[in-house]
């Protein structure tokens, strides 16, 4: 004997029902089959809706009923052609349902007893149609009313089964039954007095388990719309994968905490008889599915799955009057029990000062009223506070039998959530250590589940979600590099790098599924008007794990919102120098926020484009070394300019060329004024441990007053022409001394300066070519022969590569 159960989606369309018949036909060739079916998908909700409408004298119940009627008649006529008996049978059942609804309408009442009677029609109708459809396809099938076989108590809407009587009735019937296939309506039963009862929403699974246990079959097969139980909800976590096998207790925990594949009470009857449950996909019957049994796996991942329950309310009873007073918990739980309120999660402070409970949000109002009434006296005496109530929450749970033998799982769970700015409102862990539960905000569920799944199931592959602002020369090169390297990052570094947001000064776009980088320009052009605050708000509302904000602008307003991103645990990658060279207190605030919220703040490109200057400096200091002096050429643009400007040349043309090549900022005055270099040495000074501001840097400009006071970029270039003699004099005097001009930044004994210097032959700076940068670190360990870093310090590609490097570094945080 085999027992097969098919859920609402499996019988939710004519196509699916034909697939069910095909599966049953194959199974019945080997042995007799009991087939338990749910109501047609969506019908139970419609029945409850029409009953509620009728009970409130809402005439709309008639149109809801008409929809139910039409759907069943359509299924019948399509599945069972030329069988008037089937049409008559379904029509008669629908007439009974219509009369019941009219009675509810007349008496203006919908009691639990009537609800059971009303909802039973969903399964009765579906089992009747499916049994008839099987029969017309030459299968030896017959419908049997489950109310004749399953006996319960009189508790309506969630009755308790009398197993002794039920098992006797099941064995008697199936011993006598001659048909190969018996179709049973799930969910419904009858009380000892013969009244219709139901087994709770999801009770069709329970029906199948009762039948399987009563007949002591070898295996219970439950067919649904997914290929087994998954490591997480695949609708929320796209990387979720089927679980090959799982223990009864693990399956029960996952089901209790929201895994909708299985109704939790289903496991109890089959577990008592050690009958495995096989979860299969109706539409993919050849997929292996999930086997639920009592075998305990001793190897592999100790976590079997991650689940969640939504629409949770947190109730907290607290007060000094609770400490050391016996019976407080008893009174609290009895009060909730009397209201029929199920407690999902419990946690209590060791000080006995508070008790925290998780219940379904729909029960929260009744719970507060009842508890406040129970403790009215203590509340009036200020010994206990009125019950506090929080809604908009969800419970997430890690489940696994073997968690108890693995240290550090809860630490990994909570650190992962913390890194992604998911606040935990309450924690519960049973003594058996089969699950660890946490209450979080409903809005954070998707991020939390994906973060935890990534941490425990995805071979340490980390997904980084980028939101980039500034897509000019450097930004476009970065996008090209990301596009080229995505596959490499996945295979070699286990990093899934996605660009979810792009913004420039005019447009912005954010796509949850990621932006196609082969079409990013067209996608951005079709975006909405750009807004710094609007971009931030959209990123926060998207609430993605491992989010990284990348600023490739020189905009002070963009730099001003770094703190907001860091407070959301969103990493900040800054090409923009303004924030880290702003007032020292602001710089220090950003560094502190980065630490407090575990959100990386990385700005390597602030100093040397793609050169590892800041990283090297940080490593020196972290290892215990002390920087005594820094000498550097930190402007690739200025180095390019003075390497290409010789006596008799045209300074204006060289600067124009540097701008055209992308070696300078769009406004070359930023580079040539020395402010950009001053910011760089300031950042190095700060990273060395010095408290210093921009005004503390001595800046000796080589530009004329006319150049410095120019009103626009165009005007600036005009002044370069007018002052050509000034620049010719600078380069000629240096050349006469056999020296080269270099714009040098220095930090020595706590003092910093920037300015143009004549560099003699033999100096490390003399042969610095093209747009290269060079930094000399003199430290306690490198007192005479400095640690030297040299390489390209300007250009779109090298700056983009520096940003790329910072982005990849965030994966380790």
Coordinates of C-alpha atoms in Angstrom, one line a residue, residues 444-752:
X444 CA 15.2 42.8 7.2
X445 CA 14.1 39.2 6.6
X446 CA 15.3 39.0 3.0
X447 CA 18.7 40.4 3.8
X448 CA 19.0 38.2 6.9
X449 CA 18.1 35.0 5.2
X450 CA 20.4 35.6 2.2
X451 CA 23.3 36.7 4.5
X452 CA 22.9 33.6 6.7
X453 CA 22.5 31.3 3.7
X454 CA 25.6 32.7 2.1
X455 CA 27.5 32.2 5.4
X456 CA 26.4 28.6 6.1
X457 CA 25.6 27.1 2.7
X458 CA 27.4 28.7 -0.2
X459 CA 31.0 27.5 0.2
X460 CA 31.9 30.9 1.5
X461 CA 30.9 32.6 -1.8
X462 CA 30.1 36.2 -0.9
X463 CA 27.8 38.4 -2.9
X464 CA 28.9 42.1 -3.0
X465 CA 26.2 44.5 -4.1
X466 CA 27.6 47.8 -5.5
X467 CA 26.0 51.2 -5.7
X468 CA 28.2 53.5 -7.8
X469 CA 27.9 57.2 -8.1
X470 CA 30.0 59.0 -10.7
X471 CA 30.4 57.1 -14.0
X472 CA 32.7 59.4 -16.0
X473 CA 36.2 58.5 -17.1
X474 CA 37.1 56.5 -14.0
X475 CA 33.6 55.1 -13.3
X476 CA 33.2 53.8 -16.9
X477 CA 36.6 52.1 -16.7
X478 CA 35.6 50.5 -13.4
X479 CA 32.4 49.1 -14.9
X480 CA 34.3 47.7 -17.8
X481 CA 36.8 46.0 -15.4
X482 CA 33.9 44.6 -13.3
X483 CA 32.2 43.2 -16.4
X484 CA 35.4 41.5 -17.5
X485 CA 36.3 40.0 -14.2
X486 CA 32.9 38.8 -12.9
X487 CA 33.4 35.1 -13.9
X488 CA 37.0 35.1 -12.6
X489 CA 35.8 36.5 -9.2
X490 CA 33.2 33.7 -8.9
X491 CA 35.5 30.9 -9.8
X492 CA 38.8 32.1 -8.2
X493 CA 37.7 34.3 -5.2
X494 CA 34.2 33.0 -4.6
X495 CA 32.8 36.5 -5.0
X496 CA 29.6 37.3 -6.8
X497 CA 30.0 41.0 -7.7
X498 CA 26.8 42.7 -8.8
X499 CA 26.2 46.4 -9.7
X500 CA 22.7 47.3 -8.4
X501 CA 22.8 51.1 -8.7
X502 CA 24.3 53.8 -10.9
X503 CA 24.1 57.5 -10.6
X504 CA 25.7 60.6 -12.2
X505 CA 24.8 64.3 -11.8
X506 CA 21.7 63.9 -13.9
X507 CA 20.2 60.4 -13.7
X508 CA 20.1 57.5 -11.3
X509 CA 18.9 53.9 -11.5
X510 CA 18.7 51.0 -9.1
X511 CA 17.7 47.5 -10.0
X512 CA 17.3 44.8 -7.4
X513 CA 18.3 42.0 -9.8
X514 CA 21.4 43.8 -11.0
X515 CA 22.3 46.0 -13.9
X516 CA 23.3 44.5 -17.2
X517 CA 26.8 46.1 -17.6
X518 CA 26.8 45.6 -21.4
X519 CA 23.9 48.1 -21.5
X520 CA 24.6 50.3 -18.5
X521 CA 24.7 53.6 -20.4
X522 CA 21.2 53.0 -21.9
X523 CA 19.8 51.8 -18.6
X524 CA 21.1 54.8 -16.8
X525 CA 19.8 57.2 -19.5
X526 CA 16.3 55.8 -18.9
X527 CA 16.6 56.3 -15.1
X528 CA 15.0 58.9 -12.9
X529 CA 16.4 62.3 -12.0
X530 CA 19.4 62.1 -9.8
X531 CA 19.3 63.0 -6.1
X532 CA 22.0 62.4 -3.5
X533 CA 19.4 61.8 -0.7
X534 CA 17.0 59.9 -3.0
X535 CA 19.8 57.6 -4.1
X536 CA 20.7 56.9 -0.4
X537 CA 17.0 56.3 0.5
X538 CA 16.6 53.8 -2.3
X539 CA 19.7 51.9 -1.4
X540 CA 18.6 51.7 2.2
X541 CA 15.1 50.6 1.3
X542 CA 16.4 47.9 -1.0
X543 CA 18.2 46.6 2.1
X544 CA 20.6 44.3 0.4
X545 CA 23.3 42.3 2.3
X546 CA 27.0 43.2 1.8
X547 CA 26.1 46.6 0.2
X548 CA 29.0 48.8 -1.0
X549 CA 28.6 52.5 -1.9
X550 CA 31.3 53.7 -4.3
X551 CA 31.9 57.4 -4.7
X552 CA 33.8 58.3 -7.9
X553 CA 33.1 62.0 -7.8
X554 CA 34.8 65.2 -6.4
X555 CA 31.5 66.3 -5.0
X556 CA 31.4 67.6 -1.4
X557 CA 27.7 66.9 -1.0
X558 CA 28.2 63.3 -1.9
X559 CA 31.1 63.1 0.7
X560 CA 28.8 64.6 3.3
X561 CA 26.5 61.5 3.4
X562 CA 29.2 58.9 4.0
X563 CA 28.2 58.8 7.7
X564 CA 24.6 57.9 6.8
X565 CA 25.8 55.0 4.7
X566 CA 28.2 53.7 7.4
X567 CA 25.4 53.9 10.0
X568 CA 23.5 51.5 7.8
X569 CA 26.5 49.1 7.8
X570 CA 27.0 49.9 4.1
X571 CA 30.7 49.9 3.1
X572 CA 32.0 53.1 1.6
X573 CA 34.7 53.2 -1.1
X574 CA 35.9 56.7 -1.7
X575 CA 37.8 58.0 -4.7
X576 CA 36.6 61.4 -3.6
X577 CA 39.3 63.0 -1.3
X578 CA 37.0 65.6 0.3
X579 CA 35.7 63.5 3.3
X580 CA 39.1 62.1 4.4
X581 CA 40.8 65.5 4.1
X582 CA 37.9 67.4 5.7
X583 CA 38.1 68.7 9.3
X584 CA 39.9 66.2 11.5
X585 CA 36.8 65.6 13.7
X586 CA 34.8 64.6 10.7
X587 CA 37.5 62.3 9.4
X588 CA 37.7 60.7 12.9
X589 CA 33.9 60.4 13.1
X590 CA 33.9 58.4 9.8
X591 CA 36.7 56.1 11.0
X592 CA 34.8 55.5 14.3
X593 CA 31.5 54.8 12.5
X594 CA 33.3 52.3 10.2
X595 CA 34.5 50.4 13.3
X596 CA 31.2 50.7 15.3
X597 CA 29.1 49.5 12.4
X598 CA 31.6 47.1 11.0
X599 CA 31.3 48.8 7.6
X600 CA 34.6 49.2 5.7
X601 CA 35.7 52.8 4.8
X602 CA 38.4 52.4 2.1
X603 CA 40.0 55.2 0.2
X604 CA 43.3 53.9 -1.3
X605 CA 42.7 55.8 -4.5
X606 CA 42.7 59.1 -2.5
X607 CA 46.5 59.1 -2.5
X608 CA 48.1 57.0 -5.3
X609 CA 45.3 55.9 -7.7
X610 CA 46.0 52.2 -8.0
X611 CA 49.2 52.1 -5.9
X612 CA 49.0 50.4 -2.4
X613 CA 50.3 53.4 -0.5
X614 CA 47.7 53.6 2.3
X615 CA 47.6 49.9 2.6
X616 CA 51.3 49.7 3.0
X617 CA 51.4 52.5 5.5
X618 CA 48.6 50.8 7.6
X619 CA 50.5 47.5 7.5
X620 CA 53.7 49.2 8.8
X621 CA 51.9 50.8 11.7
X622 CA 49.9 47.7 12.5
X623 CA 53.1 45.7 12.7
X624 CA 54.5 48.1 15.3
X625 CA 56.7 50.3 13.0
X626 CA 56.8 54.1 13.4
X627 CA 56.9 56.5 10.4
X628 CA 59.4 59.3 10.9
X629 CA 59.4 60.9 7.5
X630 CA 57.5 60.7 4.2
X631 CA 58.7 62.2 0.9
X632 CA 56.5 61.7 -2.1
X633 CA 55.5 62.8 -5.6
X634 CA 51.8 62.2 -5.3
X635 CA 50.4 63.9 -8.4
X636 CA 50.5 61.8 -11.5
X637 CA 49.1 64.8 -13.4
X638 CA 51.7 67.2 -12.2
X639 CA 54.5 64.7 -12.9
X640 CA 53.1 64.3 -16.4
X641 CA 53.0 68.0 -16.9
X642 CA 56.6 68.7 -15.8
X643 CA 58.0 65.6 -17.5
X644 CA 56.6 66.9 -20.8
X645 CA 57.4 70.6 -20.3
X646 CA 60.9 71.6 -21.3
X647 CA 62.6 74.9 -22.0
X648 CA 61.1 76.5 -25.1
X649 CA 57.9 74.5 -24.7
X650 CA 54.3 75.7 -24.2
X651 CA 53.0 75.1 -20.6
X652 CA 49.4 75.8 -21.7
X653 CA 49.5 73.0 -24.3
X654 CA 51.1 70.5 -21.9
X655 CA 48.3 71.1 -19.3
X656 CA 45.7 70.8 -22.0
X657 CA 47.2 67.5 -23.1
X658 CA 47.1 66.2 -19.5
X659 CA 43.5 67.2 -19.1
X660 CA 42.6 65.5 -22.4
X661 CA 44.3 62.3 -21.4
X662 CA 42.3 62.2 -18.1
X663 CA 45.4 62.7 -15.9
X664 CA 43.9 65.8 -14.2
X665 CA 40.6 66.5 -12.6
X666 CA 38.0 68.1 -15.0
X667 CA 39.1 71.3 -13.4
X668 CA 42.9 71.3 -13.6
X669 CA 43.2 74.1 -11.1
X670 CA 42.6 71.4 -8.4
X671 CA 45.8 69.7 -9.4
X672 CA 48.0 72.6 -10.3
X673 CA 47.1 74.7 -7.2
X674 CA 48.7 72.0 -5.0
X675 CA 45.4 71.5 -3.0
X676 CA 45.0 68.0 -4.3
X677 CA 48.6 67.0 -3.3
X678 CA 48.1 68.8 0.1
X679 CA 45.0 66.6 0.7
X680 CA 47.0 63.5 -0.1
X681 CA 49.8 64.2 2.3
X682 CA 47.2 65.2 4.9
X683 CA 45.6 61.8 4.5
X684 CA 48.9 60.0 4.9
X685 CA 49.7 62.2 8.0
X686 CA 46.4 61.2 9.5
X687 CA 46.8 57.5 8.7
X688 CA 50.3 57.8 10.4
X689 CA 48.5 58.8 13.6
X690 CA 48.8 62.6 13.4
X691 CA 46.0 65.0 14.2
X692 CA 46.2 67.5 11.4
X693 CA 44.0 69.7 9.2
X694 CA 44.4 71.0 5.7
X695 CA 45.4 74.5 6.9
X696 CA 48.3 72.9 8.7
X697 CA 49.9 71.9 5.4
X698 CA 52.3 74.5 4.0
X699 CA 51.5 75.0 0.4
X700 CA 54.0 76.9 -1.8
X701 CA 52.2 77.4 -5.1
X702 CA 54.0 77.8 -8.4
X703 CA 51.0 79.3 -10.2
X704 CA 50.7 83.0 -10.5
X705 CA 48.0 85.1 -8.6
X706 CA 46.3 85.5 -12.0
X707 CA 46.2 81.7 -12.5
X708 CA 44.9 81.1 -8.9
X709 CA 42.2 83.7 -9.1
X710 CA 40.9 82.7 -12.6
X711 CA 37.1 82.6 -12.7
X712 CA 36.6 79.4 -14.8
X713 CA 38.5 76.6 -16.4
X714 CA 38.5 78.5 -19.7
X715 CA 39.7 81.6 -18.1
X716 CA 42.4 79.6 -16.3
X717 CA 43.8 78.3 -19.6
X718 CA 43.8 81.9 -20.9
X719 CA 45.9 83.0 -17.9
X720 CA 48.4 80.2 -18.6
X721 CA 49.0 81.7 -22.0
X722 CA 49.3 85.2 -20.6
X723 CA 51.9 84.0 -18.0
X724 CA 53.9 81.7 -20.3
X725 CA 57.1 83.6 -19.4
X726 CA 56.7 82.7 -15.7
X727 CA 56.6 79.0 -16.4
X728 CA 59.4 79.2 -19.0
X729 CA 61.6 80.8 -16.3
X730 CA 60.8 78.0 -13.8
X731 CA 61.8 75.2 -16.2
X732 CA 64.8 77.0 -17.6
X733 CA 66.4 77.7 -14.2
X734 CA 66.0 74.1 -13.2
X735 CA 67.4 72.9 -16.5
X736 CA 70.4 75.2 -16.1
X737 CA 71.2 73.5 -12.8
X738 CA 70.8 70.0 -14.5
X739 CA 67.7 69.5 -12.3
X740 CA 64.2 68.5 -13.0
X741 CA 61.0 70.0 -11.6
X742 CA 58.9 67.8 -9.4
X743 CA 56.0 68.7 -7.2
X744 CA 56.9 67.2 -3.8
X745 CA 54.9 66.4 -0.7
X746 CA 56.8 66.0 2.6
X747 CA 56.0 65.0 6.2
X748 CA 58.8 65.4 8.7
X749 CA 58.7 65.7 12.5
X750 CA 55.0 66.3 12.4
X751 CA 55.1 69.1 9.8
X752 CA 53.9 68.8 6.3

